[in-house]
């Protein structure tokens, strides 16, 4: 059968990518800024039986259908595998079932519960998968591994026994569009994608580190030659080890590298001035990697991403209404939810008449798992006095020493 032009991109002899980029959305999941957009990936296996691996988001549904119809031509779709039921991969499910009424929907019990909850669909034909089940398509056979809570309860991975391809749902994905580069080895991933891949992991999957470790245990000894996620570029060959190693580090809550993330909020510039002074002092002490965020202007997800990256966290905030400034409280809440742990932290607090921020920062940071305080809490009353410089220098000394 001839494949029509514009019918996706062949990634293996019988397997095609039919995804697309969304540059119109400003937020992912209604929460996370995506200034560089996001990609949505679906895949089709053209074997004795045809198989669609997940559908797509509503933003690319037109392109999805052009690709799918171009591939299938007059053939029927035999199987729709739903590895992940989240609606950004399910917007075309209803139309797929209407267009191909004899299709068999493949999922697990939780998949079908969610399919009914989201779309009020009870498939005419369904195949309910159990852990380790296999589905033969002809030359290709898919084996299923449950990846519970990576990052939803119904998630499963499908592994193609023939071509050693892992269809990994949301795992190993990233924010940011593909912009013509389908494979991770076609770009400078460290430069162009790593920050967004880390931010994606930390804020989408981050709290489920033990579940990520569980799926790694299931896949131990399995030869994987290609990883096809639902977001971001495809991984192949020796480059697979790169993203696997990142996921191991992140899921164990180990710092990726030595460095400091300084997040501050400031009402009139005084707390910000202390944070800037500290950054300069750290740089003079040879600290190479310092990222600073004004959290009145920066979404917490960027801070959480760097909290997963670096060994050290410095939070600086004023008191507000006898409490912590709400923008910093939002950052801490996200850190708590995503179970940031095993980090070194330092505190800068401010209050004009009843400074509460130092106390609250200490309470919340120290309550996180395996956190180690570095240096004494640095407190200003409205603004920093010249005679406090030595005290701030001491804090810089302590932070720099903790990085050696």
mmCIF file of C-alpha atoms in Angstrom:
data_model
loop_
_atom_site.group_PDB
_atom_site.id
_atom_site.type_symbol
_atom_site.label_atom_id
_atom_site.label_comp_id
_atom_site.label_asym_id
_atom_site.label_seq_id
_atom_site.Cartn_x
_atom_site.Cartn_y
_atom_site.Cartn_z
ATOM 1 C CA UNK A 1 0.000 0.000 0.000
ATOM 2 C CA UNK A 2 1.312 3.454 -0.917
ATOM 3 C CA UNK A 3 1.613 5.919 1.940
ATOM 4 C CA UNK A 4 0.209 9.368 1.171
ATOM 5 C CA UNK A 5 2.357 12.479 1.425
ATOM 6 C CA UNK A 6 1.986 14.254 4.755
ATOM 7 C CA UNK A 7 1.138 10.986 6.482
ATOM 8 C CA UNK A 8 3.562 11.230 9.351
ATOM 9 C CA UNK A 9 7.230 10.296 9.519
ATOM 10 C CA UNK A 10 8.554 6.751 9.309
ATOM 11 C CA UNK A 11 10.671 5.901 12.368
ATOM 12 C CA UNK A 12 10.962 2.164 11.672
ATOM 13 C CA UNK A 13 9.975 -0.021 8.731
ATOM 14 C CA UNK A 14 6.328 -0.347 9.820
ATOM 15 C CA UNK A 15 6.092 2.392 12.456
ATOM 16 C CA UNK A 16 5.206 6.048 11.968
ATOM 17 C CA UNK A 17 5.144 9.182 14.096
ATOM 18 C CA UNK A 18 2.009 11.286 13.573
ATOM 19 C CA UNK A 19 2.439 14.028 16.151
ATOM 20 C CA UNK A 20 2.554 17.807 16.029
ATOM 21 C CA UNK A 21 3.611 20.997 17.779
ATOM 22 C CA UNK A 22 1.409 23.418 19.707
ATOM 23 C CA UNK A 23 2.788 26.954 19.876
ATOM 24 C CA UNK A 24 -0.528 28.582 20.796
ATOM 25 C CA UNK A 25 -1.052 27.414 24.378
ATOM 26 C CA UNK A 26 0.467 29.570 27.101
ATOM 27 C CA UNK A 27 -0.061 27.075 29.927
ATOM 28 C CA UNK A 28 0.300 23.308 30.188
ATOM 29 C CA UNK A 29 -2.399 21.623 32.304
ATOM 30 C CA UNK A 30 -3.671 25.128 33.033
ATOM 31 C CA UNK A 31 -0.693 25.606 35.344
ATOM 32 C CA UNK A 32 2.775 25.564 33.822
ATOM 33 C CA UNK A 33 4.034 28.259 31.435
ATOM 34 C CA UNK A 34 5.232 26.842 28.130
ATOM 35 C CA UNK A 35 6.850 29.835 26.413
ATOM 36 C CA UNK A 36 8.383 27.525 23.804
ATOM 37 C CA UNK A 37 5.251 25.439 23.303
ATOM 38 C CA UNK A 38 4.895 21.676 23.557
ATOM 39 C CA UNK A 39 4.708 18.708 21.200
ATOM 40 C CA UNK A 40 2.199 15.861 21.188
ATOM 41 C CA UNK A 41 3.274 12.505 19.800
ATOM 42 C CA UNK A 42 1.188 9.622 18.513
ATOM 43 C CA UNK A 43 2.435 6.554 16.684
ATOM 44 C CA UNK A 44 0.992 4.075 14.187
ATOM 45 C CA UNK A 45 2.154 0.496 13.590
ATOM 46 C CA UNK A 46 1.294 -0.724 10.069
ATOM 47 C CA UNK A 47 1.497 -4.501 10.436
ATOM 48 C CA UNK A 48 -0.903 -7.328 9.548
ATOM 49 C CA UNK A 49 -3.043 -5.504 12.067
ATOM 50 C CA UNK A 50 -2.943 -1.720 12.277
ATOM 51 C CA UNK A 51 -2.399 -0.137 15.672
ATOM 52 C CA UNK A 52 -2.636 3.469 16.854
ATOM 53 C CA UNK A 53 -0.615 4.281 19.964
ATOM 54 C CA UNK A 54 -2.628 7.014 21.740
ATOM 55 C CA UNK A 55 -4.370 9.958 20.094
ATOM 56 C CA UNK A 56 -3.616 13.640 20.597
ATOM 57 C CA UNK A 57 -4.470 17.015 22.076
ATOM 58 C CA UNK A 58 -7.282 19.114 20.616
ATOM 59 C CA UNK A 59 -4.720 21.684 19.436
ATOM 60 C CA UNK A 60 -3.321 19.356 16.760
ATOM 61 C CA UNK A 61 -6.346 17.186 15.988
ATOM 62 C CA UNK A 62 -6.597 18.363 12.363
ATOM 63 C CA UNK A 63 -2.986 17.404 11.647
ATOM 64 C CA UNK A 64 -3.483 14.137 13.515
ATOM 65 C CA UNK A 65 -6.366 13.142 11.257
ATOM 66 C CA UNK A 66 -4.558 14.115 8.080
ATOM 67 C CA UNK A 67 -1.646 11.905 9.088
ATOM 68 C CA UNK A 68 -3.743 8.978 10.288
ATOM 69 C CA UNK A 69 -5.988 8.890 7.227
ATOM 70 C CA UNK A 70 -2.990 9.334 4.948
ATOM 71 C CA UNK A 71 -1.346 6.308 6.531
ATOM 72 C CA UNK A 72 -4.327 3.998 6.698
ATOM 73 C CA UNK A 73 -5.855 4.835 3.333
ATOM 74 C CA UNK A 74 -8.548 2.219 2.751
ATOM 75 C CA UNK A 75 -7.363 0.026 5.611
ATOM 76 C CA UNK A 76 -9.295 -0.200 8.832
ATOM 77 C CA UNK A 77 -7.797 0.616 12.203
ATOM 78 C CA UNK A 78 -7.653 -2.618 14.157
ATOM 79 C CA UNK A 79 -6.354 -1.436 17.543
ATOM 80 C CA UNK A 80 -6.213 1.751 19.570
ATOM 81 C CA UNK A 81 -3.763 1.359 22.451
ATOM 82 C CA UNK A 82 -4.312 3.873 25.249
ATOM 83 C CA UNK A 83 -1.126 4.010 27.275
ATOM 84 C CA UNK A 84 -2.264 7.210 29.000
ATOM 85 C CA UNK A 85 -5.816 8.555 29.369
ATOM 86 C CA UNK A 86 -5.004 12.198 30.085
ATOM 87 C CA UNK A 87 -7.108 14.387 27.762
ATOM 88 C CA UNK A 88 -4.086 15.972 26.072
ATOM 89 C CA UNK A 89 -3.644 12.533 24.496
ATOM 90 C CA UNK A 90 -7.323 11.632 24.257
ATOM 91 C CA UNK A 91 -9.000 14.436 22.324
ATOM 92 C CA UNK A 92 -9.488 12.263 19.232
ATOM 93 C CA UNK A 93 -10.647 9.067 20.932
ATOM 94 C CA UNK A 94 -14.344 9.696 20.342
ATOM 95 C CA UNK A 95 -13.801 10.469 16.666
ATOM 96 C CA UNK A 96 -11.519 7.457 16.224
ATOM 97 C CA UNK A 97 -14.253 5.174 17.549
ATOM 98 C CA UNK A 98 -16.851 6.841 15.330
ATOM 99 C CA UNK A 99 -14.637 6.632 12.229
ATOM 100 C CA UNK A 100 -13.471 3.053 12.875
ATOM 101 C CA UNK A 101 -16.401 1.453 14.733
ATOM 102 C CA UNK A 102 -14.847 -2.032 14.721
ATOM 103 C CA UNK A 103 -11.595 -0.904 16.347
ATOM 104 C CA UNK A 104 -10.548 -2.728 19.517
ATOM 105 C CA UNK A 105 -9.553 -0.397 22.338
ATOM 106 C CA UNK A 106 -6.613 -1.685 24.377
ATOM 107 C CA UNK A 107 -6.163 -0.549 27.963
ATOM 108 C CA UNK A 108 -6.314 -1.663 31.574
ATOM 109 C CA UNK A 109 -9.223 -1.543 33.984
ATOM 110 C CA UNK A 110 -8.374 1.988 35.116
ATOM 111 C CA UNK A 111 -8.102 3.095 31.481
ATOM 112 C CA UNK A 112 -11.665 2.046 30.790
ATOM 113 C CA UNK A 113 -12.960 3.674 33.983
ATOM 114 C CA UNK A 114 -11.363 6.963 32.929
ATOM 115 C CA UNK A 115 -12.560 6.590 29.337
ATOM 116 C CA UNK A 116 -16.103 6.443 30.647
ATOM 117 C CA UNK A 117 -15.557 9.274 33.125
ATOM 118 C CA UNK A 118 -14.019 11.689 30.617
ATOM 119 C CA UNK A 119 -15.955 10.836 27.461
ATOM 120 C CA UNK A 120 -18.840 8.573 28.560
ATOM 121 C CA UNK A 121 -17.460 5.876 26.266
ATOM 122 C CA UNK A 122 -17.878 2.142 26.755
ATOM 123 C CA UNK A 123 -16.075 0.619 23.753
ATOM 124 C CA UNK A 124 -17.912 -1.885 21.596
ATOM 125 C CA UNK A 125 -14.701 -3.909 21.370
ATOM 126 C CA UNK A 126 -12.102 -3.774 24.095
ATOM 127 C CA UNK A 127 -9.077 -5.730 25.251
ATOM 128 C CA UNK A 128 -8.378 -5.341 28.952
ATOM 129 C CA UNK A 129 -4.662 -5.692 29.594
ATOM 130 C CA UNK A 130 -3.016 -7.188 32.648
ATOM 131 C CA UNK A 131 0.616 -6.657 33.642
ATOM 132 C CA UNK A 132 2.907 -8.480 31.210
ATOM 133 C CA UNK A 133 0.220 -9.258 28.620
ATOM 134 C CA UNK A 134 1.215 -9.319 24.955
ATOM 135 C CA UNK A 135 -0.626 -8.226 21.809
ATOM 136 C CA UNK A 136 0.459 -9.711 18.466
ATOM 137 C CA UNK A 137 -0.008 -7.477 15.437
ATOM 138 C CA UNK A 138 1.816 -9.726 12.958
ATOM 139 C CA UNK A 139 5.557 -9.202 12.873
ATOM 140 C CA UNK A 140 5.284 -6.874 15.871
ATOM 141 C CA UNK A 141 4.217 -7.940 19.343
ATOM 142 C CA UNK A 142 3.565 -5.417 22.097
ATOM 143 C CA UNK A 143 4.287 -6.325 25.708
ATOM 144 C CA UNK A 144 2.727 -4.156 28.401
ATOM 145 C CA UNK A 145 4.326 -2.914 31.595
ATOM 146 C CA UNK A 146 2.160 -1.077 34.107
ATOM 147 C CA UNK A 147 3.710 2.253 35.124
ATOM 148 C CA UNK A 148 1.277 3.169 37.873
ATOM 149 C CA UNK A 149 1.516 6.844 38.938
ATOM 150 C CA UNK A 150 4.070 7.777 36.304
ATOM 151 C CA UNK A 151 2.228 10.093 36.583
ATOM 152 C CA UNK A 152 -1.407 8.835 36.511
ATOM 153 C CA UNK A 153 -2.712 5.533 37.912
ATOM 154 C CA UNK A 154 -3.678 3.985 34.560
ATOM 155 C CA UNK A 155 -0.353 4.602 32.797
ATOM 156 C CA UNK A 156 1.292 1.695 31.039
ATOM 157 C CA UNK A 157 4.268 1.326 28.740
ATOM 158 C CA UNK A 158 4.094 -0.758 25.553
ATOM 159 C CA UNK A 159 7.267 -2.508 24.388
ATOM 160 C CA UNK A 160 7.649 -3.697 20.803
ATOM 161 C CA UNK A 161 9.473 -7.022 20.987
ATOM 162 C CA UNK A 162 10.554 -6.870 17.331
ATOM 163 C CA UNK A 163 12.162 -3.427 17.107
ATOM 164 C CA UNK A 164 12.917 -3.025 20.837
ATOM 165 C CA UNK A 165 10.872 0.184 21.033
ATOM 166 C CA UNK A 166 9.464 1.437 24.328
ATOM 167 C CA UNK A 167 6.306 3.524 24.005
ATOM 168 C CA UNK A 168 6.688 5.318 27.324
ATOM 169 C CA UNK A 169 3.570 7.493 27.714
ATOM 170 C CA UNK A 170 4.539 10.791 29.424
ATOM 171 C CA UNK A 171 7.835 9.457 30.776
ATOM 172 C CA UNK A 172 11.026 10.748 29.136
ATOM 173 C CA UNK A 173 9.093 13.664 27.654
ATOM 174 C CA UNK A 174 9.670 17.390 27.800
ATOM 175 C CA UNK A 175 8.097 20.776 27.340
ATOM 176 C CA UNK A 176 9.019 22.630 24.114
ATOM 177 C CA UNK A 177 8.104 22.026 20.489
ATOM 178 C CA UNK A 178 10.096 19.781 18.190
ATOM 179 C CA UNK A 179 10.553 22.460 15.515
ATOM 180 C CA UNK A 180 11.562 19.956 12.856
ATOM 181 C CA UNK A 181 13.904 17.807 14.952
ATOM 182 C CA UNK A 182 12.143 14.524 15.657
ATOM 183 C CA UNK A 183 15.058 12.821 17.431
ATOM 184 C CA UNK A 184 16.949 13.933 20.519
ATOM 185 C CA UNK A 185 20.262 13.254 18.782
ATOM 186 C CA UNK A 186 19.399 15.833 16.100
ATOM 187 C CA UNK A 187 19.694 18.692 18.596
ATOM 188 C CA UNK A 188 22.044 19.866 21.317
ATOM 189 C CA UNK A 189 19.798 18.499 24.051
ATOM 190 C CA UNK A 190 21.817 19.919 26.944
ATOM 191 C CA UNK A 191 21.559 23.386 25.478
ATOM 192 C CA UNK A 192 18.138 23.326 23.837
ATOM 193 C CA UNK A 193 15.960 20.963 25.882
ATOM 194 C CA UNK A 194 17.439 19.848 29.191
ATOM 195 C CA UNK A 195 16.086 22.702 31.319
ATOM 196 C CA UNK A 196 12.575 22.127 29.964
ATOM 197 C CA UNK A 197 12.886 18.339 30.273
ATOM 198 C CA UNK A 198 13.908 18.765 33.909
ATOM 199 C CA UNK A 199 11.139 21.282 34.582
ATOM 200 C CA UNK A 200 8.675 18.874 32.976
ATOM 201 C CA UNK A 201 9.866 15.962 35.111
ATOM 202 C CA UNK A 202 10.102 17.936 38.362
ATOM 203 C CA UNK A 203 6.612 19.417 38.090
ATOM 204 C CA UNK A 204 4.705 16.611 36.365
ATOM 205 C CA UNK A 205 6.341 13.413 37.614
ATOM 206 C CA UNK A 206 8.566 14.695 40.428
ATOM 207 C CA UNK A 207 6.583 13.582 43.451
ATOM 208 C CA UNK A 208 6.426 9.999 42.162
ATOM 209 C CA UNK A 209 10.118 9.128 42.313
ATOM 210 C CA UNK A 210 9.502 5.716 43.876
ATOM 211 C CA UNK A 211 7.080 4.854 41.063
ATOM 212 C CA UNK A 212 9.688 5.794 38.472
ATOM 213 C CA UNK A 213 12.154 3.541 40.250
ATOM 214 C CA UNK A 214 9.573 0.758 40.151
ATOM 215 C CA UNK A 215 9.217 0.888 36.367
ATOM 216 C CA UNK A 216 13.006 0.915 36.012
ATOM 217 C CA UNK A 217 13.068 -2.309 38.036
ATOM 218 C CA UNK A 218 10.488 -3.872 35.720
ATOM 219 C CA UNK A 219 12.524 -2.915 32.656
ATOM 220 C CA UNK A 220 15.832 -4.159 34.035
ATOM 221 C CA UNK A 221 17.493 -6.365 31.436
ATOM 222 C CA UNK A 222 15.111 -5.307 28.649
ATOM 223 C CA UNK A 223 16.953 -4.188 25.518
ATOM 224 C CA UNK A 224 15.648 -0.780 24.455
ATOM 225 C CA UNK A 225 16.771 0.626 21.102
ATOM 226 C CA UNK A 226 14.251 3.457 20.898
ATOM 227 C CA UNK A 227 12.032 5.360 23.349
ATOM 228 C CA UNK A 228 8.894 7.012 21.988
ATOM 229 C CA UNK A 229 7.360 9.416 24.538
ATOM 230 C CA UNK A 230 4.101 11.333 24.169
ATOM 231 C CA UNK A 231 5.900 14.697 24.413
ATOM 232 C CA UNK A 232 9.246 15.822 23.074
ATOM 233 C CA UNK A 233 11.819 14.150 20.838
ATOM 234 C CA UNK A 234 12.257 10.425 20.296
ATOM 235 C CA UNK A 235 15.286 8.769 21.883
ATOM 236 C CA UNK A 236 17.350 6.203 20.002
ATOM 237 C CA UNK A 237 20.596 4.268 20.237
ATOM 238 C CA UNK A 238 23.285 5.322 22.670
ATOM 239 C CA UNK A 239 21.429 8.531 23.516
ATOM 240 C CA UNK A 240 18.795 6.556 25.439
ATOM 241 C CA UNK A 241 21.247 6.107 28.298
ATOM 242 C CA UNK A 242 21.462 9.883 28.685
ATOM 243 C CA UNK A 243 17.783 10.430 29.492
ATOM 244 C CA UNK A 244 17.564 7.209 31.507
ATOM 245 C CA UNK A 245 20.433 8.410 33.703
ATOM 246 C CA UNK A 246 18.706 11.756 34.223
ATOM 247 C CA UNK A 247 15.517 9.991 35.291
ATOM 248 C CA UNK A 248 17.412 7.790 37.719
ATOM 249 C CA UNK A 249 19.028 10.850 39.334
ATOM 250 C CA UNK A 250 15.801 12.827 39.470
ATOM 251 C CA UNK A 251 13.708 9.922 40.773
ATOM 252 C CA UNK A 252 16.224 9.276 43.557
ATOM 253 C CA UNK A 253 16.080 12.998 44.445
ATOM 254 C CA UNK A 254 19.810 13.303 44.028
ATOM 255 C CA UNK A 255 21.195 16.672 42.902
ATOM 256 C CA UNK A 256 22.165 16.687 39.263
ATOM 257 C CA UNK A 257 25.127 18.984 39.864
ATOM 258 C CA UNK A 258 26.671 21.370 42.366
ATOM 259 C CA UNK A 259 25.162 24.825 42.261
ATOM 260 C CA UNK A 260 22.789 27.266 43.919
ATOM 261 C CA UNK A 261 19.272 28.351 43.078
ATOM 262 C CA UNK A 262 18.388 31.660 44.751
ATOM 263 C CA UNK A 263 14.681 32.452 44.750
ATOM 264 C CA UNK A 264 13.526 35.725 46.242
ATOM 265 C CA UNK A 265 10.477 37.889 46.541
ATOM 266 C CA UNK A 266 10.734 41.574 47.323
ATOM 267 C CA UNK A 267 8.145 44.306 47.805
ATOM 268 C CA UNK A 268 10.360 47.391 47.620
ATOM 269 C CA UNK A 269 13.682 45.976 46.491
ATOM 270 C CA UNK A 270 15.362 45.501 49.867
ATOM 271 C CA UNK A 271 15.150 41.709 50.052
ATOM 272 C CA UNK A 272 16.142 41.536 46.386
ATOM 273 C CA UNK A 273 19.216 43.648 47.133
ATOM 274 C CA UNK A 274 20.386 41.143 49.761
ATOM 275 C CA UNK A 275 19.852 38.235 47.364
ATOM 276 C CA UNK A 276 21.898 40.045 44.707
ATOM 277 C CA UNK A 277 24.687 40.775 47.200
ATOM 278 C CA UNK A 278 24.794 37.130 48.208
ATOM 279 C CA UNK A 279 25.020 36.018 44.574
ATOM 280 C CA UNK A 280 27.973 38.360 43.989
ATOM 281 C CA UNK A 281 29.699 37.078 47.114
ATOM 282 C CA UNK A 282 29.193 33.472 46.023
ATOM 283 C CA UNK A 283 30.583 34.187 42.582
ATOM 284 C CA UNK A 284 33.688 35.756 44.156
ATOM 285 C CA UNK A 285 34.112 32.544 46.136
ATOM 286 C CA UNK A 286 34.228 30.480 42.969
ATOM 287 C CA UNK A 287 30.647 29.242 42.830
ATOM 288 C CA UNK A 288 30.134 28.782 39.107
ATOM 289 C CA UNK A 289 26.488 27.832 38.781
ATOM 290 C CA UNK A 290 23.995 30.250 40.300
ATOM 291 C CA UNK A 291 20.450 30.727 39.020
ATOM 292 C CA UNK A 292 18.341 33.548 40.446
ATOM 293 C CA UNK A 293 14.580 33.975 40.279
ATOM 294 C CA UNK A 294 12.329 36.845 41.282
ATOM 295 C CA UNK A 295 9.280 34.794 42.179
ATOM 296 C CA UNK A 296 6.971 37.773 41.841
ATOM 297 C CA UNK A 297 7.720 37.480 38.112
ATOM 298 C CA UNK A 298 8.641 33.818 37.704
ATOM 299 C CA UNK A 299 6.361 30.788 37.913
ATOM 300 C CA UNK A 300 7.229 28.379 40.763
ATOM 301 C CA UNK A 301 7.807 25.553 38.271
ATOM 302 C CA UNK A 302 11.111 27.119 37.211
ATOM 303 C CA UNK A 303 12.328 27.214 40.815
ATOM 304 C CA UNK A 304 11.198 23.628 41.412
ATOM 305 C CA UNK A 305 13.054 22.560 38.276
ATOM 306 C CA UNK A 306 16.287 24.047 39.572
ATOM 307 C CA UNK A 307 15.640 22.626 43.035
ATOM 308 C CA UNK A 308 15.816 19.210 41.366
ATOM 309 C CA UNK A 309 18.994 20.283 39.570
ATOM 310 C CA UNK A 310 21.191 21.910 42.214
ATOM 311 C CA UNK A 311 22.614 20.941 45.590
ATOM 312 C CA UNK A 312 21.744 24.233 47.310
ATOM 313 C CA UNK A 313 18.591 26.298 47.667
ATOM 314 C CA UNK A 314 18.457 29.842 49.043
ATOM 315 C CA UNK A 315 15.046 31.378 49.718
ATOM 316 C CA UNK A 316 14.699 35.079 50.538
ATOM 317 C CA UNK A 317 11.374 36.658 51.432
ATOM 318 C CA UNK A 318 9.758 39.443 53.451
ATOM 319 C CA UNK A 319 6.986 39.103 55.974
ATOM 320 C CA UNK A 320 3.495 39.894 54.704
ATOM 321 C CA UNK A 321 0.369 40.162 56.865
ATOM 322 C CA UNK A 322 2.241 38.485 59.711
ATOM 323 C CA UNK A 323 2.966 35.575 57.395
ATOM 324 C CA UNK A 324 5.191 34.695 54.472
ATOM 325 C CA UNK A 325 4.840 36.721 51.296
ATOM 326 C CA UNK A 326 2.281 34.781 49.181
ATOM 327 C CA UNK A 327 4.514 34.461 46.119
ATOM 328 C CA UNK A 328 7.184 32.702 48.164
ATOM 329 C CA UNK A 329 4.552 30.624 49.917
ATOM 330 C CA UNK A 330 3.442 29.393 46.485
ATOM 331 C CA UNK A 331 7.009 28.334 45.675
ATOM 332 C CA UNK A 332 7.300 26.437 48.952
ATOM 333 C CA UNK A 333 3.943 24.765 48.407
ATOM 334 C CA UNK A 334 5.067 23.447 45.031
ATOM 335 C CA UNK A 335 8.367 22.278 46.519
ATOM 336 C CA UNK A 336 6.446 20.451 49.237
ATOM 337 C CA UNK A 337 3.973 18.885 46.797
ATOM 338 C CA UNK A 338 6.726 17.692 44.470
ATOM 339 C CA UNK A 339 8.646 16.321 47.482
ATOM 340 C CA UNK A 340 11.855 18.282 47.004
ATOM 341 C CA UNK A 341 14.326 16.619 49.374
ATOM 342 C CA UNK A 342 17.956 15.832 50.087
ATOM 343 C CA UNK A 343 19.101 19.419 49.545
ATOM 344 C CA UNK A 344 21.053 22.074 51.443
ATOM 345 C CA UNK A 345 19.143 25.242 52.199
ATOM 346 C CA UNK A 346 19.800 28.757 53.459
ATOM 347 C CA UNK A 347 17.381 31.488 54.498
ATOM 348 C CA UNK A 348 17.144 35.255 54.142
ATOM 349 C CA UNK A 349 14.227 36.884 55.942
ATOM 350 C CA UNK A 350 12.845 40.394 56.234
ATOM 351 C CA UNK A 351 10.273 42.150 58.394
ATOM 352 C CA UNK A 352 9.774 45.791 59.303
ATOM 353 C CA UNK A 353 8.212 45.347 62.723
ATOM 354 C CA UNK A 354 7.433 41.651 63.344
ATOM 355 C CA UNK A 355 9.571 39.492 61.047
ATOM 356 C CA UNK A 356 7.793 36.163 60.587
ATOM 357 C CA UNK A 357 9.278 35.069 57.264
ATOM 358 C CA UNK A 358 12.535 33.663 58.746
ATOM 359 C CA UNK A 359 10.607 31.473 61.155
ATOM 360 C CA UNK A 360 8.128 30.242 58.537
ATOM 361 C CA UNK A 361 10.822 29.542 55.963
ATOM 362 C CA UNK A 362 12.746 27.535 58.553
ATOM 363 C CA UNK A 363 9.685 25.553 59.621
ATOM 364 C CA UNK A 364 8.695 24.603 56.092
ATOM 365 C CA UNK A 365 12.145 23.884 54.684
ATOM 366 C CA UNK A 366 13.285 21.858 57.684
ATOM 367 C CA UNK A 367 10.108 19.771 57.480
ATOM 368 C CA UNK A 368 11.068 18.503 54.023
ATOM 369 C CA UNK A 369 12.842 15.164 53.901
ATOM 370 C CA UNK A 370 16.625 14.997 54.402
ATOM 371 C CA UNK A 371 17.199 18.748 54.243
ATOM 372 C CA UNK A 372 20.380 20.262 55.701
ATOM 373 C CA UNK A 373 20.635 23.880 56.754
ATOM 374 C CA UNK A 374 23.736 25.804 55.700
ATOM 375 C CA UNK A 375 24.743 28.911 57.651
ATOM 376 C CA UNK A 376 22.734 31.045 60.018
ATOM 377 C CA UNK A 377 19.474 32.629 58.922
ATOM 378 C CA UNK A 378 20.184 36.148 57.679
ATOM 379 C CA UNK A 379 17.542 38.642 58.810
ATOM 380 C CA UNK A 380 17.101 42.274 57.867
ATOM 381 C CA UNK A 381 14.662 44.719 59.358
ATOM 382 C CA UNK A 382 13.306 46.646 56.372
ATOM 383 C CA UNK A 383 16.724 47.007 54.734
ATOM 384 C CA UNK A 384 20.260 45.726 55.163
ATOM 385 C CA UNK A 385 22.595 47.810 57.322
ATOM 386 C CA UNK A 386 26.287 48.235 56.424
ATOM 387 C CA UNK A 387 27.345 46.539 59.640
ATOM 388 C CA UNK A 388 25.538 43.360 58.501
ATOM 389 C CA UNK A 389 27.932 42.850 55.585
ATOM 390 C CA UNK A 390 30.267 40.590 57.571
ATOM 391 C CA UNK A 391 27.309 38.427 58.561
ATOM 392 C CA UNK A 392 26.256 38.029 54.927
ATOM 393 C CA UNK A 393 29.870 37.304 53.973
ATOM 394 C CA UNK A 394 29.850 34.508 56.543
ATOM 395 C CA UNK A 395 26.717 33.032 54.990
ATOM 396 C CA UNK A 396 28.420 33.148 51.593
ATOM 397 C CA UNK A 397 31.464 31.407 53.091
ATOM 398 C CA UNK A 398 29.291 28.650 54.512
ATOM 399 C CA UNK A 399 27.382 28.084 51.264
ATOM 400 C CA UNK A 400 30.576 28.042 49.195
ATOM 401 C CA UNK A 401 32.174 25.587 51.626
ATOM 402 C CA UNK A 402 29.148 23.290 51.404
ATOM 403 C CA UNK A 403 29.689 23.022 47.654
ATOM 404 C CA UNK A 404 33.268 21.783 47.883
#
